[in-house]
mmCIF file of C-alpha atoms and ligand atoms in Angstrom:
data_model
loop_
_atom_site.group_PDB
_atom_site.id
_atom_site.type_symbol
_atom_site.label_atom_id
_atom_site.label_comp_id
_atom_site.label_asym_id
_atom_site.label_seq_id
_atom_site.Cartn_x
_atom_site.Cartn_y
_atom_site.Cartn_z
ATOM 1 C CA MET A 70 -42.610 21.273 -5.198
ATOM 2 C CA GLY A 71 -46.374 21.724 -4.978
ATOM 3 C CA GLN A 72 -49.301 19.580 -3.948
ATOM 4 C CA GLU A 73 -47.778 16.264 -2.866
ATOM 5 C CA VAL A 74 -48.701 13.132 -0.911
ATOM 6 C CA SER A 75 -52.065 14.425 0.258
ATOM 7 C CA ALA A 76 -54.140 11.872 2.144
ATOM 8 C CA VAL A 77 -57.261 13.292 0.504
ATOM 9 C CA PRO A 78 -58.493 11.315 -2.557
ATOM 10 C CA GLU A 79 -58.044 13.303 -5.761
ATOM 11 C CA THR A 80 -61.758 12.970 -6.445
ATOM 12 C CA THR A 81 -62.594 14.877 -3.226
ATOM 13 C CA LYS A 82 -63.028 18.505 -4.267
ATOM 14 C CA PRO A 83 -61.904 21.320 -1.978
ATOM 15 C CA GLU A 84 -64.691 23.435 -0.502
ATOM 16 C CA ASN A 85 -63.133 26.899 -0.671
ATOM 17 C CA LEU A 86 -60.222 26.573 -3.084
ATOM 18 C CA SER A 87 -60.700 25.952 -6.802
ATOM 19 C CA GLU A 88 -58.040 23.223 -6.496
ATOM 20 C CA ARG A 89 -55.323 22.140 -4.043
ATOM 21 C CA SER A 90 -52.500 24.294 -5.433
ATOM 22 C CA LEU A 91 -50.588 27.494 -4.664
ATOM 23 C CA PRO A 92 -52.142 29.431 -7.587
ATOM 24 C CA ALA A 93 -55.556 28.514 -6.152
ATOM 25 C CA VAL A 94 -54.447 29.767 -2.704
ATOM 26 C CA ALA A 95 -53.292 33.009 -4.356
ATOM 27 C CA ASP A 96 -56.676 33.375 -6.090
ATOM 28 C CA TYR A 97 -58.407 32.808 -2.749
ATOM 29 C CA ILE A 98 -56.336 35.596 -1.178
ATOM 30 C CA LYS A 99 -56.756 37.951 -4.151
ATOM 31 C CA SER A 100 -60.526 37.439 -4.144
ATOM 32 C CA GLY A 101 -60.615 38.945 -0.653
ATOM 33 C CA LYS A 102 -61.749 35.723 1.034
ATOM 34 C CA ALA A 103 -58.627 35.583 3.219
ATOM 35 C CA ARG A 104 -58.735 38.567 5.523
ATOM 36 C CA LYS A 105 -57.766 36.749 8.713
ATOM 37 C CA VAL A 106 -54.589 34.875 7.892
ATOM 38 C CA VAL A 107 -53.095 32.978 10.815
ATOM 39 C CA VAL A 108 -49.428 31.989 10.402
ATOM 40 C CA LEU A 109 -47.743 29.256 12.460
ATOM 41 C CA THR A 110 -43.966 29.000 12.376
ATOM 42 C CA GLY A 111 -41.163 26.819 13.692
ATOM 43 C CA ALA A 112 -37.408 26.459 13.484
ATOM 44 C CA GLY A 113 -37.455 25.502 9.774
ATOM 45 C CA ILE A 114 -38.084 29.095 8.702
ATOM 46 C CA SER A 115 -34.797 30.162 10.279
ATOM 47 C CA THR A 116 -32.429 27.455 9.021
ATOM 48 C CA ALA A 117 -31.552 29.532 5.928
ATOM 49 C CA ALA A 118 -30.505 32.280 8.362
ATOM 50 C CA GLY A 119 -27.946 29.862 9.852
ATOM 51 C CA ILE A 120 -29.854 28.742 12.963
ATOM 52 C CA PRO A 121 -30.140 24.960 13.329
ATOM 53 C CA ASP A 122 -33.581 23.464 13.832
ATOM 54 C CA PHE A 123 -34.155 20.833 16.517
ATOM 55 C CA ARG A 124 -35.195 17.597 14.852
ATOM 56 C CA SER A 125 -33.673 17.385 11.356
ATOM 57 C CA PRO A 126 -31.703 14.114 11.236
ATOM 58 C CA GLU A 127 -28.262 15.503 10.212
ATOM 59 C CA THR A 128 -28.191 19.152 11.251
ATOM 60 C CA GLY A 129 -30.811 19.273 14.018
ATOM 61 C CA LEU A 130 -29.670 20.255 17.490
ATOM 62 C CA TYR A 131 -31.191 17.243 19.232
ATOM 63 C CA ALA A 132 -29.713 14.654 16.840
ATOM 64 C CA ASN A 133 -26.274 16.125 17.453
ATOM 65 C CA LEU A 134 -26.635 16.590 21.201
ATOM 66 C CA ALA A 135 -27.712 12.952 21.434
ATOM 67 C CA ALA A 136 -24.038 11.973 21.250
ATOM 68 C CA LEU A 137 -23.325 13.777 24.538
ATOM 69 C CA GLU A 138 -23.688 12.709 28.132
ATOM 70 C CA LEU A 139 -27.170 14.102 28.420
ATOM 71 C CA GLU A 140 -29.920 11.771 29.484
ATOM 72 C CA GLU A 141 -32.024 13.228 26.663
ATOM 73 C CA PRO A 142 -30.873 15.931 24.220
ATOM 74 C CA GLU A 143 -34.004 17.886 25.179
ATOM 75 C CA ASP A 144 -32.504 18.158 28.707
ATOM 76 C CA VAL A 145 -30.832 21.384 27.618
ATOM 77 C CA PHE A 146 -34.351 22.823 27.757
ATOM 78 C CA SER A 147 -35.383 21.046 30.972
ATOM 79 C CA LEU A 148 -35.723 22.929 34.246
ATOM 80 C CA PRO A 149 -34.534 20.109 36.544
ATOM 81 C CA PHE A 150 -31.414 19.706 34.410
ATOM 82 C CA PHE A 151 -30.891 23.477 34.257
ATOM 83 C CA LYS A 152 -31.063 23.698 38.071
ATOM 84 C CA GLU A 153 -28.402 21.031 38.293
ATOM 85 C CA ASN A 154 -26.201 22.284 35.451
ATOM 86 C CA PRO A 155 -27.149 25.545 33.698
ATOM 87 C CA LYS A 156 -23.879 25.832 31.787
ATOM 88 C CA PRO A 157 -24.782 23.759 28.659
ATOM 89 C CA PHE A 158 -27.850 25.931 28.132
ATOM 90 C CA TYR A 159 -25.722 29.095 28.316
ATOM 91 C CA VAL A 160 -23.212 27.668 25.854
ATOM 92 C CA LEU A 161 -26.072 27.175 23.392
ATOM 93 C CA ALA A 162 -27.572 30.554 24.273
ATOM 94 C CA LYS A 163 -24.314 32.280 23.322
ATOM 95 C CA ASP A 164 -24.608 30.930 19.787
ATOM 96 C CA LEU A 165 -28.364 31.192 19.411
ATOM 97 C CA TYR A 166 -28.769 34.642 21.006
ATOM 98 C CA PRO A 167 -30.731 37.109 18.846
ATOM 99 C CA GLY A 168 -28.745 39.838 17.104
ATOM 100 C CA LYS A 169 -26.356 37.957 14.869
ATOM 101 C CA PHE A 170 -28.861 36.412 12.448
ATOM 102 C CA HIS A 171 -30.911 37.982 9.671
ATOM 103 C CA PRO A 172 -34.484 37.261 8.598
ATOM 104 C CA THR A 173 -35.199 34.932 5.698
ATOM 105 C CA ILE A 174 -37.567 35.742 2.867
ATOM 106 C CA SER A 175 -40.194 33.649 4.677
ATOM 107 C CA HIS A 176 -40.027 36.010 7.677
ATOM 108 C CA VAL A 177 -40.385 39.010 5.362
ATOM 109 C CA PHE A 178 -43.367 37.390 3.614
ATOM 110 C CA ILE A 179 -45.171 37.319 6.985
ATOM 111 C CA SER A 180 -44.318 40.976 7.458
ATOM 112 C CA LEU A 181 -45.728 41.728 3.991
ATOM 113 C CA LEU A 182 -48.979 40.000 4.953
ATOM 114 C CA ALA A 183 -49.145 42.399 7.926
ATOM 115 C CA THR A 184 -48.403 45.430 5.715
ATOM 116 C CA LYS A 185 -51.277 44.396 3.461
ATOM 117 C CA GLY A 186 -53.601 44.130 6.456
ATOM 118 C CA LEU A 187 -54.090 40.381 6.032
ATOM 119 C CA LEU A 188 -52.153 39.006 9.006
ATOM 120 C CA TYR A 189 -54.590 38.206 11.797
ATOM 121 C CA GLN A 190 -51.998 36.628 14.113
ATOM 122 C CA LEU A 191 -48.611 34.979 13.964
ATOM 123 C CA PHE A 192 -47.882 32.196 16.426
ATOM 124 C CA THR A 193 -44.203 31.320 16.501
ATOM 125 C CA GLN A 194 -42.340 28.646 18.414
ATOM 126 C CA ASN A 195 -39.052 30.351 17.657
ATOM 127 C CA ILE A 196 -37.006 32.202 20.227
ATOM 128 C CA ASP A 197 -34.805 33.954 17.663
ATOM 129 C CA CYS A 198 -36.997 37.095 17.377
ATOM 130 C CA LEU A 199 -36.519 37.099 13.571
ATOM 131 C CA GLU A 200 -40.196 37.808 12.915
ATOM 132 C CA ARG A 201 -39.829 41.065 14.848
ATOM 133 C CA ALA A 202 -36.591 41.791 13.016
ATOM 134 C CA ALA A 203 -38.481 41.305 9.736
ATOM 135 C CA GLY A 204 -40.951 44.014 10.776
ATOM 136 C CA VAL A 205 -43.965 41.976 11.875
ATOM 137 C CA PRO A 206 -45.728 44.282 14.394
ATOM 138 C CA ALA A 207 -45.247 43.090 17.983
ATOM 139 C CA ASP A 208 -48.993 43.101 18.685
ATOM 140 C CA LEU A 209 -49.519 40.523 15.912
ATOM 141 C CA ILE A 210 -46.977 38.057 17.337
ATOM 142 C CA VAL A 211 -47.451 35.384 19.962
ATOM 143 C CA GLU A 212 -44.084 33.965 20.965
ATOM 144 C CA ALA A 213 -45.569 30.709 22.153
ATOM 145 C CA HIS A 214 -42.320 29.342 23.581
ATOM 146 C CA GLY A 215 -41.206 32.690 24.978
ATOM 147 C CA SER A 216 -38.113 34.547 23.848
ATOM 148 C CA PHE A 217 -34.746 35.889 24.886
ATOM 149 C CA ALA A 218 -36.290 39.363 25.217
ATOM 150 C CA SER A 219 -36.535 39.192 29.045
ATOM 151 C CA GLN A 220 -35.219 37.041 31.901
ATOM 152 C CA ARG A 221 -35.736 36.459 35.606
ATOM 153 C CA CYS A 222 -34.566 34.499 38.646
ATOM 154 C CA ILE A 223 -36.022 30.990 38.669
ATOM 155 C CA ASP A 224 -36.446 31.177 42.479
ATOM 156 C CA CYS A 225 -37.659 34.654 43.481
ATOM 157 C CA LYS A 226 -38.751 35.640 39.923
ATOM 158 C CA THR A 227 -37.016 39.026 40.136
ATOM 159 C CA PRO A 228 -36.356 40.341 36.602
ATOM 160 C CA TYR A 229 -32.689 40.578 35.644
ATOM 161 C CA PRO A 230 -31.286 43.580 33.680
ATOM 162 C CA ASP A 231 -31.015 43.183 29.889
ATOM 163 C CA ASP A 232 -27.511 44.667 29.600
ATOM 164 C CA LYS A 233 -26.069 42.322 32.236
ATOM 165 C CA MET A 234 -27.810 39.388 30.597
ATOM 166 C CA ARG A 235 -26.288 40.260 27.224
ATOM 167 C CA GLU A 236 -22.807 40.454 28.804
ATOM 168 C CA HIS A 237 -23.190 37.074 30.493
ATOM 169 C CA VAL A 238 -24.552 35.370 27.389
ATOM 170 C CA SER A 239 -21.783 36.808 25.219
ATOM 171 C CA ARG A 240 -19.278 35.055 27.536
ATOM 172 C CA ALA A 241 -21.465 31.931 27.977
ATOM 173 C CA GLU A 242 -21.504 32.670 31.720
ATOM 174 C CA VAL A 243 -24.369 31.806 34.030
ATOM 175 C CA PRO A 244 -26.043 34.905 35.538
ATOM 176 C CA HIS A 245 -27.241 34.893 39.148
ATOM 177 C CA CYS A 246 -30.029 36.906 40.733
ATOM 178 C CA GLU A 247 -28.930 40.182 42.302
ATOM 179 C CA LYS A 248 -31.447 39.697 45.119
ATOM 180 C CA CYS A 249 -31.239 36.021 46.161
ATOM 181 C CA ASN A 250 -28.356 34.630 44.059
ATOM 182 C CA GLY A 251 -30.717 32.161 42.337
ATOM 183 C CA LEU A 252 -30.147 31.107 38.747
ATOM 184 C CA VAL A 253 -31.351 33.467 36.044
ATOM 185 C CA LYS A 254 -33.103 32.023 32.992
ATOM 186 C CA PRO A 255 -34.430 33.817 29.899
ATOM 187 C CA ASP A 256 -38.210 33.753 29.617
ATOM 188 C CA ILE A 257 -38.137 30.947 27.104
ATOM 189 C CA VAL A 258 -40.419 28.039 27.881
ATOM 190 C CA PHE A 259 -38.664 24.882 29.000
ATOM 191 C CA PHE A 260 -40.308 21.462 28.840
ATOM 192 C CA HIS A 261 -43.131 21.083 31.389
ATOM 193 C CA GLU A 262 -43.320 24.835 31.967
ATOM 194 C CA ASN A 263 -46.471 26.790 31.214
ATOM 195 C CA LEU A 264 -46.719 28.644 27.947
ATOM 196 C CA PRO A 265 -47.210 32.428 28.179
ATOM 197 C CA SER A 266 -50.796 33.448 28.970
ATOM 198 C CA LEU A 267 -50.920 35.352 25.659
ATOM 199 C CA PHE A 268 -50.891 32.001 23.858
ATOM 200 C CA PHE A 269 -54.085 30.924 25.615
ATOM 201 C CA ASP A 270 -55.652 34.388 25.331
ATOM 202 C CA ARG A 271 -55.186 34.423 21.565
ATOM 203 C CA ARG A 272 -55.394 30.842 20.383
ATOM 204 C CA HIS A 273 -59.117 31.379 19.600
ATOM 205 C CA MET A 274 -57.798 33.440 16.655
ATOM 206 C CA ALA A 275 -56.832 30.163 14.981
ATOM 207 C CA GLU A 276 -60.505 29.151 15.199
ATOM 208 C CA GLU A 277 -61.479 32.434 13.515
ATOM 209 C CA ALA A 278 -58.910 32.207 10.706
ATOM 210 C CA ASP A 279 -59.961 32.106 7.061
ATOM 211 C CA LEU A 280 -56.535 30.853 5.981
ATOM 212 C CA ILE A 281 -53.814 29.048 7.942
ATOM 213 C CA LEU A 282 -50.197 29.023 6.779
ATOM 214 C CA VAL A 283 -47.831 26.600 8.546
ATOM 215 C CA LEU A 284 -44.092 27.036 7.931
ATOM 216 C CA GLY A 285 -41.046 25.049 9.049
ATOM 217 C CA THR A 286 -42.291 23.076 12.020
ATOM 218 C CA SER A 287 -42.458 19.376 12.863
ATOM 219 C CA LEU A 288 -45.664 20.045 14.873
ATOM 220 C CA THR A 289 -44.457 17.675 17.592
ATOM 221 C CA VAL A 290 -44.629 20.007 20.570
ATOM 222 C CA HIS A 291 -47.927 20.638 22.298
ATOM 223 C CA PRO A 292 -50.057 22.632 22.798
ATOM 224 C CA PHE A 293 -48.741 24.588 19.769
ATOM 225 C CA ALA A 294 -49.073 21.518 17.539
ATOM 226 C CA GLY A 295 -52.860 21.588 18.018
ATOM 227 C CA LEU A 296 -53.349 25.076 16.560
ATOM 228 C CA PRO A 297 -53.908 24.026 12.904
ATOM 229 C CA ASP A 298 -56.706 21.721 14.073
ATOM 230 C CA LEU A 299 -58.621 24.564 15.728
ATOM 231 C CA ALA A 300 -59.588 26.061 12.360
ATOM 232 C CA PRO A 301 -62.950 25.023 10.898
ATOM 233 C CA PHE A 302 -62.672 21.976 8.624
ATOM 234 C CA GLU A 303 -63.285 23.882 5.380
ATOM 235 C CA VAL A 304 -60.677 26.603 6.043
ATOM 236 C CA PRO A 305 -57.717 26.271 3.653
ATOM 237 C CA ARG A 306 -54.457 25.286 5.356
ATOM 238 C CA VAL A 307 -51.129 25.477 3.537
ATOM 239 C CA LEU A 308 -48.022 23.658 4.753
ATOM 240 C CA PHE A 309 -44.584 24.899 3.665
ATOM 241 C CA ASN A 310 -42.251 22.279 5.108
ATOM 242 C CA MET A 311 -39.638 19.691 4.198
ATOM 243 C CA GLU A 312 -42.087 16.934 5.026
ATOM 244 C CA ARG A 313 -45.723 16.393 5.785
ATOM 245 C CA VAL A 314 -46.473 17.003 9.492
ATOM 246 C CA GLY A 315 -49.398 16.878 11.904
ATOM 247 C CA SER A 316 -52.810 16.526 10.296
ATOM 248 C CA LEU A 317 -51.876 18.729 7.338
ATOM 249 C CA GLY A 318 -52.814 17.041 4.076
ATOM 250 C CA SER A 319 -55.825 15.266 5.563
ATOM 251 C CA GLN A 320 -58.521 17.834 4.766
ATOM 252 C CA PRO A 321 -60.012 18.778 1.360
ATOM 253 C CA ASP A 322 -58.648 22.344 1.460
ATOM 254 C CA ASP A 323 -55.135 21.437 2.662
ATOM 255 C CA VAL A 324 -52.305 22.321 0.290
ATOM 256 C CA LEU A 325 -48.906 20.698 0.844
ATOM 257 C CA VAL A 326 -45.881 22.593 -0.440
ATOM 258 C CA LEU A 327 -43.109 20.188 0.464
ATOM 259 C CA GLY A 328 -39.486 21.324 0.287
ATOM 260 C CA ASP A 329 -37.622 24.456 1.305
ATOM 261 C CA CYS A 330 -40.104 27.007 2.679
ATOM 262 C CA ASP A 331 -38.326 29.993 1.121
ATOM 263 C CA THR A 332 -38.829 28.432 -2.313
ATOM 264 C CA GLY A 333 -42.495 27.738 -1.560
ATOM 265 C CA VAL A 334 -43.058 31.260 -0.265
ATOM 266 C CA ARG A 335 -41.459 32.713 -3.416
ATOM 267 C CA GLN A 336 -43.867 30.636 -5.513
ATOM 268 C CA LEU A 337 -46.844 31.952 -3.563
ATOM 269 C CA ALA A 338 -45.523 35.511 -3.874
ATOM 270 C CA ASN A 339 -45.207 34.977 -7.655
ATOM 271 C CA ALA A 340 -48.784 33.791 -7.901
ATOM 272 C CA LEU A 341 -49.939 36.789 -5.861
ATOM 273 C CA GLY A 342 -47.933 39.270 -7.959
ATOM 274 C CA TRP A 343 -45.985 40.262 -4.825
ATOM 275 C CA ARG A 344 -42.626 38.725 -5.761
ATOM 276 C CA GLU A 345 -40.762 41.883 -6.755
ATOM 277 C CA GLU A 346 -41.953 43.767 -3.685
ATOM 278 C CA LEU A 347 -41.038 40.840 -1.437
ATOM 279 C CA GLU A 348 -37.510 40.435 -2.828
ATOM 280 C CA ALA A 349 -36.911 44.207 -2.632
ATOM 281 C CA GLU A 350 -38.105 44.401 0.980
ATOM 282 C CA TRP A 351 -35.951 41.448 1.970
ATOM 283 C CA ARG A 352 -32.787 42.776 0.280
ATOM 284 C CA LYS A 353 -33.356 46.218 1.797
ATOM 285 C CA LEU A 354 -33.587 44.615 5.226
ATOM 286 C CA VAL A 355 -30.727 42.103 5.165
ATOM 287 C CA GLY A 356 -28.414 43.602 2.508
ATOM 288 C CA ASP A 357 -27.221 42.016 -0.733
ATOM 289 C CA GLU A 358 -24.348 40.091 0.843
ATOM 290 C CA GLU A 359 -26.575 38.271 3.336
ATOM 291 C CA ALA A 360 -29.317 37.772 0.732
ATOM 292 C CA ASP A 361 -26.795 36.175 -1.633
ATOM 293 C CA ARG A 362 -25.386 34.042 1.191
ATOM 294 C CA GLN A 363 -28.862 32.728 1.994
ATOM 295 C CA LEU A 364 -29.493 32.091 -1.708
ATOM 296 C CA GLU A 365 -26.263 30.204 -2.312
ATOM 297 C CA GLY A 366 -28.001 26.875 -2.575
ATOM 298 C CA SER A 367 -29.252 24.643 0.152
ATOM 299 C CA SER A 368 -26.376 22.120 -0.048
ATOM 300 C CA LYS A 369 -23.779 24.766 0.887
ATOM 301 C CA ARG A 370 -26.075 25.968 3.672
ATOM 302 C CA GLN A 371 -26.403 22.392 4.946
ATOM 303 C CA VAL A 372 -22.601 22.179 5.204
ATOM 304 C CA GLU A 373 -22.423 25.545 7.019
ATOM 305 C CA LEU A 374 -25.177 24.493 9.374
ATOM 306 C CA HIS A 375 -23.489 21.160 10.002
ATOM 307 C CA ASP A 376 -20.219 22.928 10.920
ATOM 308 C CA GLU A 377 -22.058 25.359 13.170
ATOM 309 C CA VAL A 378 -23.893 22.572 15.008
ATOM 310 C CA SER A 379 -20.719 20.481 15.354
ATOM 311 C CA GLN A 380 -19.000 23.465 16.974
ATOM 312 C CA LEU A 381 -21.947 23.986 19.319
ATOM 313 C CA VAL A 382 -21.973 20.343 20.321
ATOM 314 C CA HIS A 383 -18.225 20.403 20.894
ATOM 315 C CA ASP A 384 -18.642 23.445 23.177
ATOM 316 C CA VAL A 385 -21.468 21.827 25.137
ATOM 317 C CA ASP A 386 -19.433 18.636 25.451
ATOM 318 C CA LYS A 387 -16.551 20.642 26.873
ATOM 319 C CA VAL A 388 -18.675 22.223 29.598
ATOM 320 C CA LEU A 389 -20.278 18.907 30.468
ATOM 321 C CA HIS A 390 -16.843 17.520 31.171
ATOM 322 C CA VAL A 391 -15.746 20.604 33.068
ATOM 323 C CA HIS A 392 -18.868 20.128 35.171
ATOM 324 C CA ASP A 393 -17.919 16.472 35.770
ATOM 325 C CA VAL A 394 -14.652 17.528 37.315
ATOM 326 C CA SER A 395 -15.706 20.672 39.131
ATOM 327 C CA SER A 396 -18.928 19.518 40.770
ATOM 328 C CA SER A 397 -20.594 16.298 41.857
ATOM 329 C CA GLY A 398 -18.841 14.233 39.221
ATOM 330 C CA SER A 399 -21.982 13.577 37.215
ATOM 331 C CA SER A 400 -23.388 15.540 34.324
ATOM 332 C CA SER A 401 -26.797 13.913 34.658
ATOM 333 C CA PRO A 402 -29.481 15.542 36.751
ATOM 334 C CA SER A 403 -29.932 14.245 40.289
ATOM 335 C CA PRO A 404 -32.644 11.592 40.919
ATOM 336 C CA GLU A 405 -34.696 14.308 42.677
ATOM 337 C CA ALA A 406 -34.397 16.489 39.617
ATOM 338 C CA VAL A 407 -35.478 13.665 37.322
ATOM 339 C CA ALA A 408 -38.389 12.795 39.603
ATOM 340 C CA GLU A 409 -39.460 16.423 39.472
ATOM 341 C CA LYS A 410 -40.022 16.253 35.696
ATOM 342 C CA GLU A 411 -43.164 14.164 35.306
ATOM 343 C CA PRO A 412 -45.508 15.323 38.104
ATOM 344 C CA ILE A 413 -45.269 18.936 36.948
ATOM 345 C CA ALA A 414 -46.826 18.099 33.591
ATOM 346 C CA ALA A 415 -49.370 15.753 35.076
ATOM 347 C CA THR A 416 -50.752 18.236 37.574
ATOM 348 C CA GLN A 417 -51.087 20.988 35.007
ATOM 349 C CA GLN A 418 -53.051 19.090 32.372
ATOM 350 C CA GLU A 419 -56.805 19.544 32.327
ATOM 351 C CA VAL A 420 -58.699 16.945 30.368
ATOM 352 C CA GLN A 421 -62.091 17.504 28.757
ATOM 353 C CA GLN A 422 -63.984 14.324 28.030
ATOM 354 C CA SER A 423 -65.773 15.522 24.900
ATOM 355 C CA GLU A 424 -62.815 15.731 22.527
ATOM 356 C CA SER A 425 -60.691 13.127 20.814
ATOM 357 C CA ALA A 426 -57.496 12.032 22.564
ATOM 358 C CA SER A 427 -55.086 13.795 20.222
ATOM 359 C CA VAL A 428 -57.057 17.026 20.079
ATOM 360 C CA LYS A 429 -57.324 16.845 23.861
ATOM 361 C CA GLU A 430 -53.578 16.672 24.171
ATOM 362 C CA SER A 431 -53.068 19.455 21.675
ATOM 363 C CA VAL A 432 -55.582 21.899 22.979
ATOM 364 C CA GLU A 433 -55.703 21.257 26.688
ATOM 365 C CA THR A 434 -52.076 20.912 27.603
ATOM 366 C CA THR A 435 -50.868 24.123 29.166
ATOM 367 C CA THR A 436 -47.250 23.056 29.506
ATOM 368 C CA LEU A 437 -44.656 22.461 26.806
ATOM 369 C CA THR A 438 -44.906 18.769 26.021
ATOM 370 C CA GLU A 439 -43.230 16.775 23.281
ATOM 371 C CA GLU A 440 -45.292 14.216 21.412
ATOM 372 C CA VAL A 441 -44.342 10.704 22.490
ATOM 373 C CA LYS A 442 -42.901 8.909 19.476
ATOM 374 C CA VAL A 443 -44.178 5.383 18.910
ATOM 375 C CA SER A 444 -41.198 3.321 17.880
ATOM 376 C CA GLY A 445 -41.160 2.494 14.201
ATOM 377 C CA ALA A 446 -43.646 5.257 13.476
HETATM 378 P P1 LIG B 881 -38.245 21.036 14.609
HETATM 379 O O1 LIG B 881 -36.776 20.952 14.467
HETATM 380 O O2 LIG B 881 -38.921 20.014 15.440
HETATM 381 O O3 LIG B 881 -38.925 20.978 13.168
HETATM 382 C C1 LIG B 881 -38.481 21.783 12.104
HETATM 383 C C2 LIG B 881 -39.230 21.361 10.841
HETATM 384 O O4 LIG B 881 -38.843 22.241 9.800
HETATM 385 C C3 LIG B 881 -38.895 19.948 10.386
HETATM 386 O O5 LIG B 881 -40.086 19.316 9.927
HETATM 387 C C4 LIG B 881 -37.914 20.180 9.232
HETATM 388 O O6 LIG B 881 -37.969 19.181 8.244
HETATM 389 C C5 LIG B 881 -38.426 21.489 8.679
HETATM 390 N N1 LIG B 881 -37.419 22.313 7.994
HETATM 391 C C6 LIG B 881 -36.124 22.511 8.294
HETATM 392 N N2 LIG B 881 -35.553 23.390 7.446
HETATM 393 C C7 LIG B 881 -36.536 23.766 6.571
HETATM 394 C C8 LIG B 881 -36.600 24.641 5.467
HETATM 395 N N3 LIG B 881 -35.542 25.361 5.057
HETATM 396 N N4 LIG B 881 -37.780 24.753 4.798
HETATM 397 C C9 LIG B 881 -38.870 24.044 5.189
HETATM 398 N N5 LIG B 881 -38.878 23.213 6.237
HETATM 399 C C10 LIG B 881 -37.734 23.073 6.928
HETATM 400 O O7 LIG B 881 -38.578 22.516 15.092
HETATM 401 P P2 LIG B 881 -39.938 23.054 15.757
HETATM 402 O O8 LIG B 881 -41.120 22.380 15.148
HETATM 403 O O9 LIG B 881 -39.875 24.526 15.699
HETATM 404 O O10 LIG B 881 -38.793 24.349 22.005
HETATM 405 O O11 LIG B 881 -39.753 22.563 17.243
HETATM 406 C C11 LIG B 881 -40.727 22.873 18.218
HETATM 407 C C12 LIG B 881 -40.086 23.119 19.569
HETATM 408 O O12 LIG B 881 -39.256 22.022 19.915
HETATM 409 C C13 LIG B 881 -39.162 24.310 19.613
HETATM 410 O O13 LIG B 881 -39.844 25.521 19.810
HETATM 411 C C14 LIG B 881 -38.225 23.985 20.744
HETATM 412 C C15 LIG B 881 -38.102 22.506 20.615
HETATM 413 O O14 LIG B 881 -37.976 21.799 21.789
HETATM 414 C C16 LIG B 881 -38.144 25.338 22.732
HETATM 415 O O15 LIG B 881 -37.134 25.861 22.359
HETATM 416 C C17 LIG B 881 -38.749 25.733 23.993
#
């Protein structure tokens, strides 16, 4: 683990770091040059906690849901599909609902950055609320894809009570609005829905960052995926991820720490002299049993995660078939619902001519949009 497969020639010297390595990042922080650290997170920082990510080939939610009768696995997070058949989403919600998972050491590292007054802003795509659970102050968090913290009717927008929501989710039942009987959905952002206004109000903070840390995300969902590119070219960016993603590794001050993010974060904490404090904070928060469970080696965790996802997929499959019998006989969304998908995104995109196509997509898109994969890429 360390600096790997950078696209920058070795002869190109970094501008702000002494070299492209974690010890050099630690020196940069210790010298006081990093006072506005912006952290960007995705599902990969929660896999050690037992929550599957979306796109990992074996254990990712989408790869597993692909075997089901969904038009696309992402349909579980699509509004037209939800309107037609909300049950699969609520089956997943039951298992993914915040409260039963514990923060990883990566979450606690972000909290430590805040304690030390270095965290400028955290942007997370996760809906598991584990950053809050780790103690990151709420005013330093942008939950870019929303969260399970609140919910409302998709028709009349009336908020729905938290306690009733918790009861419904715990039984994987679909809640209905107390006013108009419409479907209730948590305020998590589905595909082609707008991101929360806070995301747009605060994304300038990525431009003002003096250090960007990216952890556990495939950077395939826009506009979040464009955040690392908002920072000035010479600002150091560090990627803690299983593989290289986005434009990370293409700039002279990019450091790639490929592999498990908890391992990478521990290495950075070592170099900073924060390791003992970090481990102690984490164990105090999650308890020794959970800490040891998370530490029990990634292969065992992979097996646990695989079992968990298989169970989830089995449960979703069951409700899809129940739906087949009890409703219209089809688990796919109606043609009207499918037709509804595309225009929503198209009407809400504003395009500025002056920027490159990819940056345009990243920065200008206001709705949750997945990057289109070019086959063979
Ligand atoms: P993805 O599943 O797309 O990507 C997770 C990334 O984390 C992948 O690159 C994995 O290789 C990596 N990863 C997994 N475990 C890791 C670990 N222990 N250490 C380091 N890296 C690890 O998840 P996101 O990028 O978060 O939208 O997905 C973005 C959005 O797509 C989500 O917010 C979700 C989904 O549709 C909503 O829920 C609204």
